[in-house]
Short mmCIF file of N, CA and C in Angstrom, two decimals:
data_model
loop_
_atom_site.label_atom_id
_atom_site.label_comp_id
_atom_site.label_asym_id
_atom_site.label_seq_id
_atom_site.Cartn_x
_atom_site.Cartn_y
_atom_site.Cartn_z
N TYR A 27 33.50 112.40 6.31
CA TYR A 27 33.50 113.65 5.74
C TYR A 27 32.46 113.69 4.69
N SER A 28 32.72 112.90 3.50
CA SER A 28 32.07 113.08 2.33
C SER A 28 30.61 112.72 2.70
N ARG A 29 30.16 111.75 3.66
CA ARG A 29 28.89 111.54 4.11
C ARG A 29 28.31 112.74 4.58
N THR A 30 28.93 113.45 5.35
CA THR A 30 28.28 114.49 6.28
C THR A 30 28.10 115.74 5.44
N LEU A 31 29.25 116.24 4.65
CA LEU A 31 28.98 117.26 3.71
C LEU A 31 28.66 117.26 2.48
N GLY A 32 28.75 115.99 1.68
CA GLY A 32 28.29 115.79 0.44
C GLY A 32 29.48 115.80 -0.63
N ASN A 33 30.56 116.28 -0.19
CA ASN A 33 31.70 116.41 -1.32
C ASN A 33 32.99 115.69 -0.68
N LEU A 34 33.80 115.47 -1.53
CA LEU A 34 34.97 114.85 -1.24
C LEU A 34 36.27 115.74 -0.97
N PRO A 35 37.06 115.68 0.14
CA PRO A 35 37.99 116.61 0.48
C PRO A 35 39.01 116.66 -0.45
N ASP A 36 39.81 117.69 -0.44
CA ASP A 36 40.89 117.94 -1.35
C ASP A 36 42.14 117.48 -0.62
N ILE A 37 42.98 116.43 -1.07
CA ILE A 37 44.12 116.01 -0.46
C ILE A 37 45.37 115.95 -1.27
N SER A 38 45.09 116.79 -2.36
CA SER A 38 46.26 117.05 -3.13
C SER A 38 47.55 117.60 -2.62
N ASN A 39 47.37 118.29 -1.38
CA ASN A 39 48.75 118.77 -0.85
C ASN A 39 49.41 117.82 -0.07
N LEU A 40 48.84 116.49 0.10
CA LEU A 40 49.43 115.50 0.93
C LEU A 40 50.17 114.66 0.03
N VAL A 41 50.65 114.98 -0.90
CA VAL A 41 51.51 114.14 -1.76
C VAL A 41 53.00 113.80 -1.36
N TRP A 42 53.51 114.53 -0.44
CA TRP A 42 54.56 114.62 0.11
C TRP A 42 54.76 113.73 1.51
N ASP A 43 55.87 113.06 1.62
CA ASP A 43 55.98 112.42 2.95
C ASP A 43 56.70 113.63 3.74
N PHE A 44 56.36 113.04 5.04
CA PHE A 44 57.07 113.93 6.15
C PHE A 44 58.64 113.83 5.98
N TYR A 45 59.36 114.96 5.99
CA TYR A 45 60.78 114.91 6.01
C TYR A 45 61.38 114.42 4.77
N GLU A 46 60.70 114.30 3.58
CA GLU A 46 61.46 113.93 2.37
C GLU A 46 62.04 114.79 1.85
N TRP A 47 63.42 114.42 1.03
CA TRP A 47 64.28 115.56 0.43
C TRP A 47 63.38 115.88 -0.70
N CYS A 48 63.87 117.25 -1.06
CA CYS A 48 63.15 117.80 -2.23
C CYS A 48 64.30 118.93 -2.67
N TYR A 49 63.96 119.61 -3.88
CA TYR A 49 64.58 120.67 -4.22
C TYR A 49 63.52 121.69 -4.28
N TYR A 50 63.74 122.95 -3.75
CA TYR A 50 62.93 124.08 -4.00
C TYR A 50 63.74 125.39 -4.52
N ARG A 51 62.84 126.10 -4.95
CA ARG A 51 63.18 127.31 -5.67
C ARG A 51 63.73 128.46 -4.68
N ASP A 52 64.81 129.04 -4.84
CA ASP A 52 65.32 129.91 -3.87
C ASP A 52 64.91 131.26 -4.38
N ASP A 53 64.20 132.00 -3.50
CA ASP A 53 63.74 133.44 -4.03
C ASP A 53 64.86 134.51 -3.81
N GLU A 54 65.94 134.15 -3.15
CA GLU A 54 66.99 135.16 -3.24
C GLU A 54 68.01 135.14 -4.35
N SER A 55 67.82 134.47 -5.18
CA SER A 55 68.59 134.26 -6.39
C SER A 55 67.97 134.90 -7.78
N PHE A 56 67.02 135.77 -7.61
CA PHE A 56 66.35 136.32 -8.64
C PHE A 56 67.52 137.36 -9.38
N PRO A 57 67.27 137.35 -10.68
CA PRO A 57 66.47 136.80 -11.57
C PRO A 57 66.69 135.26 -12.22
N TYR A 58 67.70 134.69 -11.76
CA TYR A 58 68.20 133.29 -12.08
C TYR A 58 67.89 132.45 -11.01
N PRO A 59 66.45 131.83 -10.76
CA PRO A 59 66.38 131.04 -9.40
C PRO A 59 67.10 129.84 -9.67
N ARG A 60 67.51 129.41 -8.77
CA ARG A 60 68.29 128.17 -8.43
C ARG A 60 67.55 127.26 -7.47
N GLU A 61 67.85 125.85 -7.65
CA GLU A 61 67.24 124.67 -6.80
C GLU A 61 68.19 124.50 -5.34
N VAL A 62 67.49 124.57 -4.36
CA VAL A 62 68.46 124.36 -2.96
C VAL A 62 67.74 123.12 -2.66
N LEU A 63 68.54 122.33 -1.85
CA LEU A 63 68.07 121.06 -1.24
C LEU A 63 67.45 121.41 0.32
N GLY A 64 66.33 120.74 0.42
CA GLY A 64 65.78 120.78 1.68
C GLY A 64 64.87 119.65 2.22
N ARG A 65 64.15 119.85 3.10
CA ARG A 65 63.31 118.66 3.60
C ARG A 65 61.85 118.98 3.61
N VAL A 66 60.84 118.63 3.15
CA VAL A 66 59.43 118.80 3.37
C VAL A 66 59.04 118.53 4.74
N LEU A 67 58.36 119.58 5.41
CA LEU A 67 57.83 119.28 6.67
C LEU A 67 56.30 119.15 6.68
N GLY A 68 55.67 119.56 5.48
CA GLY A 68 54.00 119.46 5.48
C GLY A 68 53.41 120.49 4.94
N PRO A 69 52.11 120.22 4.69
CA PRO A 69 51.36 121.45 4.03
C PRO A 69 51.42 122.63 4.89
N ALA A 70 51.49 123.89 4.12
CA ALA A 70 51.73 125.13 4.86
C ALA A 70 50.14 125.75 4.85
N LYS A 71 49.54 125.69 5.92
CA LYS A 71 48.27 126.41 6.06
C LYS A 71 48.27 128.03 6.04
N ASN A 72 47.62 128.62 5.42
CA ASN A 72 47.42 130.01 5.33
C ASN A 72 48.72 130.64 4.90
N GLU A 73 49.45 129.95 4.06
CA GLU A 73 50.65 130.64 3.17
C GLU A 73 50.54 130.14 1.78
N GLY A 74 50.36 130.94 0.98
CA GLY A 74 50.28 130.72 -0.42
C GLY A 74 49.06 129.85 -0.89
N ASN A 75 49.00 129.12 -2.00
CA ASN A 75 47.89 128.60 -2.28
C ASN A 75 47.77 127.05 -1.43
N GLU A 76 47.06 126.06 -1.99
CA GLU A 76 46.85 124.99 -1.25
C GLU A 76 47.88 124.05 -1.60
N MET A 77 48.73 123.97 -2.35
CA MET A 77 49.89 123.17 -2.62
C MET A 77 51.07 123.62 -2.00
N ALA A 78 51.27 124.94 -1.11
CA ALA A 78 52.34 125.26 -0.57
C ALA A 78 52.81 124.30 0.49
N GLN A 79 54.14 124.13 0.86
CA GLN A 79 54.72 123.12 1.71
C GLN A 79 55.69 124.06 2.49
N TYR A 80 55.62 123.67 3.92
CA TYR A 80 56.73 123.99 4.65
C TYR A 80 58.06 123.29 4.27
N VAL A 81 59.32 123.85 4.17
CA VAL A 81 60.42 123.13 3.89
C VAL A 81 61.50 123.66 4.78
N LEU A 82 62.23 122.70 5.29
CA LEU A 82 63.44 122.99 6.22
C LEU A 82 64.80 123.32 5.47
N THR A 83 65.19 124.43 5.57
CA THR A 83 66.24 124.75 4.71
C THR A 83 67.64 124.19 5.36
N ILE A 84 68.65 124.20 4.47
CA ILE A 84 69.99 123.65 4.97
C ILE A 84 70.51 124.34 6.16
N HIS A 85 70.12 125.70 6.51
CA HIS A 85 70.54 126.47 7.64
C HIS A 85 69.46 126.39 8.82
N GLY A 86 68.38 125.42 8.66
CA GLY A 86 67.51 125.26 9.72
C GLY A 86 66.35 126.16 9.90
N ASN A 87 66.19 127.01 8.82
CA ASN A 87 64.88 127.80 8.74
C ASN A 87 63.83 126.98 8.12
N VAL A 88 62.70 127.31 8.55
CA VAL A 88 61.38 126.74 7.96
C VAL A 88 60.89 127.99 7.18
N VAL A 89 60.71 127.52 5.83
CA VAL A 89 60.02 128.52 4.97
C VAL A 89 58.89 127.89 4.00
N PRO A 90 57.80 128.66 3.94
CA PRO A 90 56.83 128.02 2.90
C PRO A 90 57.28 128.23 1.37
N ARG A 91 57.07 127.15 0.55
CA ARG A 91 57.40 127.13 -0.72
C ARG A 91 56.33 126.30 -1.57
N ARG A 92 56.16 126.79 -2.80
CA ARG A 92 55.20 126.16 -3.71
C ARG A 92 55.98 125.52 -4.76
N SER A 93 57.06 126.04 -5.31
CA SER A 93 58.23 125.39 -6.36
C SER A 93 59.04 124.46 -5.68
N LEU A 94 58.63 123.24 -5.56
CA LEU A 94 59.53 122.16 -5.01
C LEU A 94 59.32 120.93 -5.88
N ARG A 95 60.51 120.11 -5.84
CA ARG A 95 60.26 118.89 -6.77
C ARG A 95 61.02 117.57 -5.74
N ARG A 96 60.59 116.50 -6.19
CA ARG A 96 61.34 115.39 -5.50
C ARG A 96 62.91 115.20 -6.05
N LEU A 97 63.52 114.46 -5.65
CA LEU A 97 65.14 114.14 -6.18
C LEU A 97 64.78 112.86 -6.72
N THR A 98 65.27 112.84 -7.95
CA THR A 98 65.19 111.80 -8.86
C THR A 98 66.07 110.51 -8.22
N ALA A 99 65.89 109.28 -8.80
CA ALA A 99 66.80 108.33 -8.27
C ALA A 99 68.15 108.46 -8.60
N ALA A 100 68.43 109.00 -9.80
CA ALA A 100 69.77 109.17 -10.16
C ALA A 100 70.56 110.11 -8.99
N GLU A 101 69.71 111.25 -8.71
CA GLU A 101 70.13 112.15 -7.72
C GLU A 101 70.47 111.71 -6.26
N LEU A 102 69.44 110.78 -5.95
CA LEU A 102 69.61 110.12 -4.67
C LEU A 102 70.83 108.96 -4.65
N ALA A 103 71.16 108.71 -5.86
CA ALA A 103 72.26 107.77 -5.86
C ALA A 103 73.64 108.36 -5.76
N GLN A 104 73.64 109.68 -6.33
CA GLN A 104 74.82 110.21 -6.46
C GLN A 104 75.60 110.65 -5.16
N SER A 105 76.96 110.46 -5.17
CA SER A 105 77.64 110.74 -3.85
C SER A 105 77.61 112.08 -3.50
N ASN A 106 77.79 113.01 -4.47
CA ASN A 106 77.75 114.58 -4.17
C ASN A 106 76.50 114.79 -3.41
N GLU A 107 75.34 114.29 -3.89
CA GLU A 107 73.91 114.63 -3.15
C GLU A 107 73.87 114.34 -1.80
N SER A 108 74.56 113.05 -1.55
CA SER A 108 74.55 112.57 -0.14
C SER A 108 75.38 113.24 0.72
N GLU A 109 76.52 113.97 0.07
CA GLU A 109 77.29 114.82 0.85
C GLU A 109 76.81 116.00 1.17
N ALA A 110 75.93 116.46 0.16
CA ALA A 110 75.39 117.62 0.26
C ALA A 110 74.20 117.79 1.10
N ARG A 111 73.59 116.41 1.64
CA ARG A 111 72.44 116.28 2.64
C ARG A 111 73.02 116.38 4.05
N LYS A 112 74.35 115.70 4.03
CA LYS A 112 74.86 115.80 5.46
C LYS A 112 75.36 117.12 5.96
N ARG A 113 75.34 118.13 5.19
CA ARG A 113 75.66 119.48 5.60
C ARG A 113 74.65 120.03 6.15
#
């Protein structure tokens, strides 16, 4: 790609692994946004900006989100987080 077009491609939206656990901001909890547990499905083309990702919600819906974060090691180790992931 870079030899053909002369510039480097932007791969910044590929920092997430497929089906990785994440917390994303819930739009329905305005004006006090809360973080909701979900799974990253990959880059959301034509939705938001270049960093938008498709997220699988706990109810099985796929939504594009830009505000998401990885779970910390402490959150992955907690029993309540693993119980929430089973739902």
